[in-house]
Amino acid sequence: MTGYNCVLVAIDLSDEAITVLERANNIAANHQATLHLLHVVEPLSLAYGGDIPMDFTGVQEQLQQQAEEGLRSYAQRFGVSPERCHLLTGRPETQVHELSEKLNADLIVVGSHGRKGLALLLGSTANGVLHGASCDVLAVRVG
């Protein structure tokens, strides 16, 4: 097996992200690969589908600012340089796939809650990443 050269870890900035980052960081270190961090902020308009006639601009800006701070904090903790930190907006699965292609990543690491039943049928971000990726995907069990 050839080693990994570029590892992309997609995190949600929760406390569980540390477990995912530790795993990705260890893999990157063992393979002497570059580690890229990604967080995707979902637009509130996607979450609510435009059903609520409200202006979410202020809330969206606040979410973006909190995400920047959170991503910066995790990057510092794991020694990831700012140019390898990516904060994007959109659907998480789509953004992960597009960035992994752009970076020519050969491993994507995501967290997975291992849901069953209805939650599994509805899908999850980890499942979406897995089924559209052009490289290896590691789903780290969290929660």
Tab-separated table of C-alpha atoms in Angstrom:
chain	number	residue	atom	x	y	z
A	1	MET	CA	0.000	0.000	0.000
A	2	THR	CA	1.285	3.426	-0.842
A	3	GLY	CA	1.100	6.082	1.812
A	4	TYR	CA	-1.141	9.091	1.979
A	5	ASN	CA	0.217	12.445	0.835
A	6	CYS	CA	-2.684	14.761	1.571
A	7	VAL	CA	-5.221	14.219	4.344
A	8	LEU	CA	-8.347	16.381	4.485
A	9	VAL	CA	-10.224	16.325	7.780
A	10	ALA	CA	-13.726	17.766	7.848
A	11	ILE	CA	-14.795	18.844	11.319
A	12	ASP	CA	-17.949	20.267	12.835
A	13	LEU	CA	-16.201	22.292	15.600
A	14	SER	CA	-17.945	20.356	18.380
A	15	ASP	CA	-16.056	18.740	21.247
A	16	GLU	CA	-16.156	15.506	19.243
A	17	ALA	CA	-14.000	17.131	16.564
A	18	ILE	CA	-10.954	16.568	18.771
A	19	THR	CA	-11.288	12.790	18.405
A	20	VAL	CA	-11.546	13.118	14.612
A	21	LEU	CA	-8.619	15.538	14.454
A	22	GLU	CA	-6.420	13.340	16.622
A	23	ARG	CA	-7.010	10.384	14.321
A	24	ALA	CA	-6.380	12.438	11.169
A	25	ASN	CA	-3.297	14.061	12.678
A	26	ASN	CA	-1.825	10.666	13.622
A	27	ILE	CA	-2.405	9.300	10.131
A	28	ALA	CA	-0.895	12.380	8.515
A	29	ALA	CA	2.147	12.196	10.812
A	30	ASN	CA	2.636	8.458	10.175
A	31	HIS	CA	2.531	9.011	6.412
A	32	GLN	CA	4.389	12.346	6.467
A	33	ALA	CA	1.351	13.810	4.724
A	34	THR	CA	0.022	17.341	4.754
A	35	LEU	CA	-3.054	17.828	6.902
A	36	HIS	CA	-5.817	20.199	5.818
A	37	LEU	CA	-8.699	21.244	8.080
A	38	LEU	CA	-12.138	22.003	6.705
A	39	HIS	CA	-15.286	23.326	8.286
A	40	VAL	CA	-18.392	24.043	6.269
A	41	VAL	CA	-20.958	26.582	7.416
A	42	GLU	CA	-24.374	25.692	6.087
A	43	PRO	CA	-26.406	28.715	4.978
A	44	LEU	CA	-29.489	29.099	7.135
A	45	SER	CA	-31.495	29.451	3.926
A	46	LEU	CA	-30.604	25.814	3.139
A	47	ALA	CA	-31.660	24.631	6.561
A	48	TYR	CA	-35.016	26.357	6.397
A	49	GLY	CA	-35.543	26.185	2.647
A	50	GLY	CA	-36.749	29.757	2.486
A	51	ASP	CA	-39.922	28.787	4.375
A	52	ILE	CA	-39.396	31.400	7.053
A	53	PRO	CA	-39.621	34.983	5.745
A	54	MET	CA	-36.773	36.389	7.830
A	55	ASP	CA	-33.463	38.050	7.129
A	56	PHE	CA	-30.796	35.713	8.527
A	57	THR	CA	-27.861	37.911	7.468
A	58	GLY	CA	-26.831	38.925	10.997
A	59	VAL	CA	-27.140	35.389	12.334
A	60	GLN	CA	-25.234	33.989	9.344
A	61	GLU	CA	-22.405	36.481	9.902
A	62	GLN	CA	-22.248	35.499	13.563
A	63	LEU	CA	-22.086	31.796	12.631
A	64	GLN	CA	-19.287	32.582	10.185
A	65	GLN	CA	-17.313	34.503	12.823
A	66	GLN	CA	-17.723	31.715	15.394
A	67	ALA	CA	-16.612	29.170	12.793
A	68	GLU	CA	-13.492	31.217	11.968
A	69	GLU	CA	-12.564	31.378	15.644
A	70	GLY	CA	-13.232	27.686	16.204
A	71	LEU	CA	-11.260	26.598	13.154
A	72	ARG	CA	-8.352	28.852	14.155
A	73	SER	CA	-8.366	27.350	17.656
A	74	TYR	CA	-8.252	23.750	16.386
A	75	ALA	CA	-5.558	24.651	13.856
A	76	GLN	CA	-3.360	26.124	16.582
A	77	ARG	CA	-3.913	23.136	18.842
A	78	PHE	CA	-2.848	20.699	16.116
A	79	GLY	CA	-0.149	22.859	14.505
A	80	VAL	CA	-1.925	23.328	11.183
A	81	SER	CA	-0.868	26.442	9.288
A	82	PRO	CA	-3.531	28.986	8.264
A	83	GLU	CA	-3.079	28.262	4.550
A	84	ARG	CA	-4.177	24.676	5.212
A	85	CYS	CA	-7.371	25.745	7.002
A	86	HIS	CA	-10.477	26.028	4.883
A	87	LEU	CA	-13.761	27.622	5.901
A	88	LEU	CA	-16.404	27.213	3.227
A	89	THR	CA	-20.120	27.832	2.947
A	90	GLY	CA	-22.620	25.449	1.385
A	91	ARG	CA	-23.662	21.820	1.622
A	92	PRO	CA	-20.976	19.959	3.608
A	93	GLU	CA	-20.791	16.879	1.337
A	94	THR	CA	-20.432	18.998	-1.791
A	95	GLN	CA	-17.796	21.270	-0.280
A	96	VAL	CA	-15.771	18.317	1.043
A	97	HIS	CA	-15.781	16.654	-2.373
A	98	GLU	CA	-14.847	19.841	-4.229
A	99	LEU	CA	-12.007	20.728	-1.849
A	100	SER	CA	-10.647	17.174	-1.822
A	101	GLU	CA	-10.474	17.269	-5.637
A	102	LYS	CA	-8.826	20.706	-5.605
A	103	LEU	CA	-6.206	19.567	-3.065
A	104	ASN	CA	-5.779	16.174	-4.708
A	105	ALA	CA	-6.434	14.633	-1.297
A	106	ASP	CA	-6.002	10.899	-1.036
A	107	LEU	CA	-7.770	10.539	2.327
A	108	ILE	CA	-10.790	12.308	3.777
A	109	VAL	CA	-11.418	11.916	7.515
A	110	VAL	CA	-14.864	12.669	8.961
A	111	GLY	CA	-16.694	11.968	12.189
A	112	SER	CA	-19.619	9.569	12.278
A	113	HIS	CA	-22.193	9.015	14.979
A	114	GLY	CA	-23.015	5.549	13.638
A	115	ARG	CA	-26.732	6.240	13.529
A	116	LYS	CA	-29.234	3.506	12.910
A	117	GLY	CA	-32.832	3.294	11.810
A	118	LEU	CA	-34.546	6.456	10.603
A	119	ALA	CA	-31.447	8.629	11.028
A	120	LEU	CA	-29.523	6.214	8.799
A	121	LEU	CA	-32.249	6.287	6.143
A	122	LEU	CA	-32.225	10.078	6.124
A	123	GLY	CA	-28.483	10.033	5.630
A	124	SER	CA	-25.684	11.937	7.258
A	125	THR	CA	-22.790	14.109	6.234
A	126	ALA	CA	-20.355	11.215	6.672
A	127	ASN	CA	-22.507	9.010	4.457
A	128	GLY	CA	-22.741	11.731	1.816
A	129	VAL	CA	-18.985	12.220	1.847
A	130	LEU	CA	-18.360	8.488	1.567
A	131	HIS	CA	-20.603	7.948	-1.431
A	132	GLY	CA	-19.301	10.821	-3.529
A	133	ALA	CA	-15.597	10.742	-2.768
A	134	SER	CA	-12.949	9.883	-5.315
A	135	CYS	CA	-10.446	8.877	-2.626
A	136	ASP	CA	-10.367	6.877	0.599
A	137	VAL	CA	-12.692	8.015	3.392
A	138	LEU	CA	-12.218	7.230	7.076
A	139	ALA	CA	-15.299	7.669	9.258
A	140	VAL	CA	-14.178	8.013	12.869
A	141	ARG	CA	-16.792	6.851	15.363
A	142	VAL	CA	-17.680	9.657	17.794
A	143	GLY	CA	-20.351	10.230	20.407
